[in-house]
Amino acid sequence: MVKIVADSSCDLKSFPDLSFETVPLTLSTDERSYVDGLDLNVTEVLDYLYSHHGRSYTACPSTQSWLDAFEGADEIYVVTITSGLSGTYSSANTAKEQYLSEHPGVKICVVDSLSTGPGMVLLIEKIAEWKAQGKTFEEIESEIVNYQKSLKLYFALQSLHNLAVNGRVSKLIASAIGIMNVRILGTASPQGTIDPVAKCRGDRRVLEKLVEEIRACGYQGGKVRICHVENPAFADQIAEKLREAFGEIDLSIIPARGLCSYYAERGGIILGCER
Ligand code: X90
């Protein structure tokens, strides 16, 4: 059986016509812990975390949770959140080694997305598309890297608080926003870390700047996936602007699950596109 397994930061819960499963990260405070599973209520968790004054943090999936997801499959594609910000890629590789030692002959390809959310969605969709076309494991394993190079990830966030307290972005960068309607526009660096691009005052400005950046990176109307944290209106505005500029595009909008909601924070959006 062919199976695609991703961690919960991909924001998808299911995938049509194919065996697909997500493995959860966890979100916690010193008092509570939430598994980013299919039934997690994001609004409730965000309400709790914003009212909680102590520290909060996240943890990558355990090796065992990957192994459980691999069970029964013999051709497995794993897509993880960037290794530049999380131990998830490393835990997936540990699980791969263990599964292979117990199931010789199985094929497992672990892809470090160097991205998250919508960047992972594009990778998962491409693997599924290639599989439907009958490509072999070896072809997919060697071609996915080139496809990955054609992808770009952007984000527009209203707060970098959770990224900063967990050491994923410098406190200096984080302190510049969260005041006076300032939004930060950023991108994923080639190493899969956070690369701030601009500070923008207000939604209209960040929208203009985002479309400008997308154009400048060489985008010409390829696929776009947008994940949002309780902000479908902003995602719709981005979609509209992109269609004005580039015509009909294959674009979809996805609500963020727990992990991306925690780090991208309320109002945040993450956008992945093909160049
Ligand atoms: O292992 C763990 O505990 C998970 C740590 C994840 C840390 C960062 C998640 C970022 C999610 C923020 C905007 C997108 C930035 C992507 C740059 C590659 C969302």
Short mmCIF file of C-alpha atoms and ligand atoms in Angstrom, two decimals:
data_model
loop_
_atom_site.label_atom_id
_atom_site.label_comp_id
_atom_site.label_asym_id
_atom_site.label_seq_id
_atom_site.Cartn_x
_atom_site.Cartn_y
_atom_site.Cartn_z
CA MET A 1 0.00 0.00 0.00
CA VAL A 2 1.19 3.50 -0.89
CA LYS A 3 0.76 6.06 1.88
CA ILE A 4 1.55 9.73 2.41
CA VAL A 5 2.21 10.72 6.01
CA ALA A 6 2.74 14.31 7.13
CA ASP A 7 2.87 16.06 10.48
CA SER A 8 -0.06 18.21 11.62
CA SER A 9 1.66 21.46 10.61
CA CYS A 10 0.61 20.71 7.00
CA ASP A 11 -2.89 21.86 8.03
CA LEU A 12 -4.62 19.13 5.98
CA LYS A 13 -6.83 16.62 7.75
CA SER A 14 -7.53 14.31 4.85
CA PHE A 15 -6.65 13.84 1.22
CA PRO A 16 -8.87 12.49 -1.58
CA ASP A 17 -8.27 9.18 -3.41
CA LEU A 18 -5.21 8.14 -1.46
CA SER A 19 -4.09 6.75 1.86
CA PHE A 20 -3.08 9.80 3.89
CA GLU A 21 -2.50 10.39 7.58
CA THR A 22 -1.16 13.17 9.75
CA VAL A 23 0.88 12.70 12.88
CA PRO A 24 0.29 15.35 15.55
CA LEU A 25 2.67 17.75 17.24
CA THR A 26 1.63 18.88 20.71
CA LEU A 27 0.99 22.29 22.24
CA SER A 28 1.33 22.77 25.99
CA THR A 29 1.55 25.00 29.00
CA ASP A 30 2.74 23.82 32.39
CA GLU A 31 -0.89 22.93 33.19
CA ARG A 32 -2.35 21.56 29.98
CA SER A 33 -1.31 19.71 26.91
CA TYR A 34 -3.17 19.53 23.59
CA VAL A 35 -2.53 17.01 20.88
CA ASP A 36 -2.85 18.63 17.43
CA GLY A 37 -5.13 15.83 16.29
CA LEU A 38 -8.11 15.77 13.94
CA ASP A 39 -10.56 16.81 16.66
CA LEU A 40 -8.56 19.71 18.13
CA ASN A 41 -10.72 22.80 18.56
CA VAL A 42 -8.35 25.59 17.45
CA THR A 43 -10.53 28.47 18.69
CA GLU A 44 -10.75 26.94 22.14
CA VAL A 45 -7.00 26.33 22.36
CA LEU A 46 -6.15 29.86 21.18
CA ASP A 47 -8.62 31.33 23.71
CA TYR A 48 -6.96 29.31 26.45
CA LEU A 49 -3.41 30.16 25.38
CA TYR A 50 -4.10 33.89 25.06
CA SER A 51 -5.67 33.95 28.54
CA HIS A 52 -2.83 31.92 30.04
CA HIS A 53 -0.01 33.95 31.50
CA GLY A 54 2.66 31.30 31.99
CA ARG A 55 4.87 29.91 29.27
CA SER A 56 3.71 27.71 26.45
CA TYR A 57 5.61 25.48 24.08
CA THR A 58 5.35 22.76 21.45
CA ALA A 59 6.84 19.34 20.86
CA CYS A 60 7.45 17.31 17.74
CA PRO A 61 5.74 13.94 17.14
CA SER A 62 7.18 10.91 18.92
CA THR A 63 8.91 8.18 16.93
CA GLN A 64 6.09 5.83 17.92
CA SER A 65 3.39 8.06 16.41
CA TRP A 66 5.22 7.95 13.06
CA LEU A 67 5.57 4.17 13.32
CA ASP A 68 1.83 3.81 13.99
CA ALA A 69 1.08 5.85 10.88
CA PHE A 70 3.50 3.77 8.74
CA GLU A 71 1.90 0.45 9.81
CA GLY A 72 0.64 -1.61 6.91
CA ALA A 73 2.20 0.54 4.17
CA ASP A 74 5.11 -0.53 1.98
CA GLU A 75 5.72 2.62 -0.07
CA ILE A 76 5.71 5.64 2.21
CA TYR A 77 6.22 9.34 1.51
CA VAL A 78 6.73 11.45 4.60
CA VAL A 79 6.54 15.25 4.45
CA THR A 80 7.69 17.17 7.53
CA ILE A 81 7.83 20.75 8.75
CA THR A 82 11.24 22.39 8.17
CA SER A 83 14.18 20.90 10.03
CA GLY A 84 15.38 24.49 10.46
CA LEU A 85 12.73 25.09 13.13
CA SER A 86 11.66 21.70 14.47
CA GLY A 87 12.92 18.27 15.48
CA THR A 88 10.06 16.69 13.51
CA TYR A 89 12.21 15.77 10.48
CA SER A 90 14.70 14.08 12.76
CA SER A 91 12.01 12.10 14.62
CA ALA A 92 10.57 10.99 11.25
CA ASN A 93 14.00 9.73 10.20
CA THR A 94 14.43 7.80 13.44
CA ALA A 95 11.05 6.19 12.77
CA LYS A 96 12.09 5.42 9.19
CA GLU A 97 15.24 3.56 10.32
CA GLN A 98 13.28 1.58 12.88
CA TYR A 99 10.44 0.70 10.48
CA LEU A 100 12.92 -0.39 7.79
CA SER A 101 14.77 -2.63 10.23
CA GLU A 102 11.50 -4.33 11.15
CA HIS A 103 10.07 -4.36 7.59
CA PRO A 104 12.86 -5.01 5.09
CA GLY A 105 11.86 -4.24 1.51
CA VAL A 106 9.63 -1.32 2.41
CA LYS A 107 10.42 2.02 0.73
CA ILE A 108 10.32 5.26 2.71
CA CYS A 109 11.16 8.74 1.46
CA VAL A 110 11.29 11.47 4.11
CA VAL A 111 11.05 14.98 2.66
CA ASP A 112 12.22 17.95 4.74
CA SER A 113 9.79 20.56 3.40
CA LEU A 114 12.05 23.47 4.57
CA SER A 115 8.61 25.02 4.90
CA THR A 116 5.31 24.40 6.63
CA GLY A 117 1.52 24.60 6.09
CA PRO A 118 0.78 25.46 2.45
CA GLY A 119 4.33 24.61 1.32
CA MET A 120 3.75 21.09 2.61
CA VAL A 121 0.31 20.97 0.95
CA LEU A 122 1.91 21.63 -2.45
CA LEU A 123 4.48 18.86 -1.90
CA ILE A 124 1.80 16.38 -0.80
CA GLU A 125 -0.39 17.24 -3.81
CA LYS A 126 2.54 16.79 -6.19
CA ILE A 127 3.48 13.39 -4.76
CA ALA A 128 -0.18 12.30 -5.06
CA GLU A 129 -0.36 13.61 -8.64
CA TRP A 130 2.84 11.77 -9.64
CA LYS A 131 1.62 8.58 -7.97
CA ALA A 132 -1.66 8.81 -9.93
CA GLN A 133 0.40 9.17 -13.11
CA GLY A 134 2.25 5.97 -12.23
CA LYS A 135 5.67 7.37 -11.35
CA THR A 136 7.92 5.01 -9.42
CA PHE A 137 9.27 5.55 -5.90
CA GLU A 138 12.75 6.23 -7.29
CA GLU A 139 11.46 8.81 -9.78
CA ILE A 140 9.48 10.64 -7.11
CA GLU A 141 12.34 10.54 -4.63
CA SER A 142 14.72 12.13 -7.13
CA GLU A 143 12.30 14.65 -8.66
CA ILE A 144 10.69 16.01 -5.49
CA VAL A 145 13.82 18.03 -4.66
CA ASN A 146 13.58 19.99 -7.92
CA TYR A 147 9.87 20.62 -7.45
CA GLN A 148 10.66 21.87 -3.97
CA LYS A 149 13.09 24.43 -5.39
CA SER A 150 10.28 25.92 -7.47
CA LEU A 151 8.16 26.64 -4.36
CA LYS A 152 8.08 29.81 -2.32
CA LEU A 153 6.57 30.41 1.12
CA TYR A 154 5.41 33.75 2.49
CA PHE A 155 3.72 34.70 5.73
CA ALA A 156 2.02 37.83 7.09
CA LEU A 157 1.72 37.82 10.86
CA GLN A 158 0.26 40.17 13.45
CA SER A 159 2.42 38.86 16.27
CA LEU A 160 5.70 36.99 16.57
CA HIS A 161 5.30 36.50 20.31
CA ASN A 162 5.08 32.70 20.35
CA LEU A 163 7.87 32.34 17.77
CA ALA A 164 10.10 34.61 19.87
CA VAL A 165 9.45 33.05 23.29
CA ASN A 166 10.21 29.64 21.80
CA GLY A 167 13.44 30.84 20.22
CA ARG A 168 12.32 30.44 16.59
CA VAL A 169 12.88 34.09 15.71
CA SER A 170 15.03 36.74 17.38
CA LYS A 171 13.41 38.81 20.13
CA LEU A 172 14.67 41.92 18.38
CA ILE A 173 12.67 41.19 15.24
CA ALA A 174 9.64 40.19 17.31
CA SER A 175 9.60 43.35 19.41
CA ALA A 176 9.09 45.51 16.34
CA ILE A 177 5.57 44.28 15.80
CA GLY A 178 2.48 43.79 17.88
CA ILE A 179 2.16 47.53 18.09
CA MET A 180 0.31 50.13 16.01
CA ASN A 181 -1.21 47.70 13.53
CA VAL A 182 2.22 46.59 12.34
CA ARG A 183 2.34 43.34 10.40
CA ILE A 184 5.42 41.43 9.53
CA LEU A 185 5.84 40.00 6.08
CA GLY A 186 8.38 37.22 5.78
CA THR A 187 9.51 34.26 3.78
CA ALA A 188 11.18 30.89 4.34
CA SER A 189 14.95 31.08 3.80
CA PRO A 190 16.58 28.37 1.64
CA GLN A 191 17.59 26.69 4.92
CA GLY A 192 13.98 26.64 6.08
CA THR A 193 14.24 29.34 8.71
CA ILE A 194 12.33 32.57 9.15
CA ASP A 195 13.44 35.44 6.97
CA PRO A 196 11.68 38.77 7.68
CA VAL A 197 11.07 40.82 4.52
CA ALA A 198 9.20 43.94 5.62
CA LYS A 199 7.22 45.61 8.36
CA CYS A 200 3.95 46.96 7.08
CA ARG A 201 1.40 49.18 8.72
CA GLY A 202 -2.10 47.79 8.28
CA ASP A 203 -3.69 45.03 6.21
CA ARG A 204 -3.88 47.01 2.98
CA ARG A 205 -0.18 47.73 2.95
CA VAL A 206 0.81 44.16 3.79
CA LEU A 207 -1.47 42.89 1.02
CA GLU A 208 0.15 45.18 -1.58
CA LYS A 209 3.63 44.26 -0.40
CA LEU A 210 2.84 40.53 -0.44
CA VAL A 211 1.60 40.63 -4.03
CA GLU A 212 4.67 42.68 -4.99
CA GLU A 213 6.98 40.08 -3.43
CA ILE A 214 5.14 37.20 -5.09
CA ARG A 215 5.54 38.86 -8.47
CA ALA A 216 9.21 39.65 -7.80
CA CYS A 217 10.04 36.03 -6.91
CA GLY A 218 9.07 34.96 -10.43
CA TYR A 219 5.51 33.79 -9.82
CA GLN A 220 3.55 33.56 -13.08
CA GLY A 221 0.20 32.06 -12.21
CA GLY A 222 1.13 28.65 -10.71
CA LYS A 223 -0.72 26.95 -7.84
CA VAL A 224 -1.31 28.90 -4.62
CA ARG A 225 -2.31 27.50 -1.21
CA ILE A 226 -3.17 29.84 1.66
CA CYS A 227 -3.53 28.81 5.31
CA HIS A 228 -5.08 31.28 7.71
CA VAL A 229 -5.55 31.50 11.45
CA GLU A 230 -9.20 32.46 11.86
CA ASN A 231 -8.87 35.01 9.09
CA PRO A 232 -10.71 33.76 5.98
CA ALA A 233 -11.49 37.36 4.96
CA PHE A 234 -7.81 38.24 4.56
CA ALA A 235 -7.15 35.02 2.66
CA ASP A 236 -10.03 35.93 0.30
CA GLN A 237 -8.58 39.40 -0.25
CA ILE A 238 -5.22 37.90 -1.18
CA ALA A 239 -6.93 35.49 -3.58
CA GLU A 240 -8.82 38.34 -5.20
CA LYS A 241 -5.69 40.48 -5.63
CA LEU A 242 -3.75 37.59 -7.12
CA ARG A 243 -6.55 36.85 -9.60
CA GLU A 244 -6.68 40.52 -10.59
CA ALA A 245 -2.97 40.43 -11.27
CA PHE A 246 -2.54 36.93 -12.77
CA GLY A 247 -5.96 35.83 -14.02
CA GLU A 248 -7.46 32.41 -13.24
CA ILE A 249 -5.28 30.49 -10.81
CA ASP A 250 -5.51 27.15 -9.03
CA LEU A 251 -5.83 28.48 -5.49
CA SER A 252 -7.27 27.06 -2.31
CA ILE A 253 -7.73 28.38 1.20
CA ILE A 254 -7.28 26.18 4.26
CA PRO A 255 -7.87 26.94 7.95
CA ALA A 256 -4.71 26.34 9.99
CA ARG A 257 -4.65 23.46 12.45
CA GLY A 258 -3.14 23.79 15.94
CA LEU A 259 0.61 24.02 15.35
CA CYS A 260 0.52 26.72 12.67
CA SER A 261 -2.24 28.55 14.56
CA TYR A 262 -0.05 28.70 17.64
CA TYR A 263 3.00 30.09 15.84
CA ALA A 264 1.33 32.17 13.11
CA GLU A 265 -1.11 33.48 15.75
CA ARG A 266 -4.62 34.88 15.35
CA GLY A 267 -5.10 36.73 12.09
CA GLY A 268 -1.93 35.31 10.54
CA ILE A 269 -1.71 33.85 7.06
CA ILE A 270 0.86 31.60 5.38
CA LEU A 271 0.99 31.34 1.60
CA GLY A 272 2.74 28.79 -0.57
CA CYS A 273 3.09 29.17 -4.35
CA GLU A 274 4.70 27.57 -7.37
CA ARG A 275 7.05 29.75 -9.37
O1 X90 B 1 9.12 20.96 17.02
C1 X90 B 1 8.30 21.79 17.39
O2 X90 B 1 8.00 21.92 18.58
C2 X90 B 1 7.63 22.67 16.35
C3 X90 B 1 8.31 23.95 16.15
C4 X90 B 1 7.78 24.76 14.99
C5 X90 B 1 8.30 26.15 14.95
C6 X90 B 1 7.88 27.06 13.87
C7 X90 B 1 6.56 26.92 13.21
C8 X90 B 1 6.20 28.09 12.32
C9 X90 B 1 4.79 28.05 11.84
C10 X90 B 1 5.01 30.54 11.21
C11 X90 B 1 5.20 31.17 9.89
C12 X90 B 1 5.84 30.36 8.83
C13 X90 B 1 7.34 30.31 8.87
C14 X90 B 1 7.93 29.22 8.02
C15 X90 B 1 9.40 29.35 7.78
C16 X90 B 1 10.03 28.13 7.23
C17 X90 B 1 4.22 29.26 11.22
#
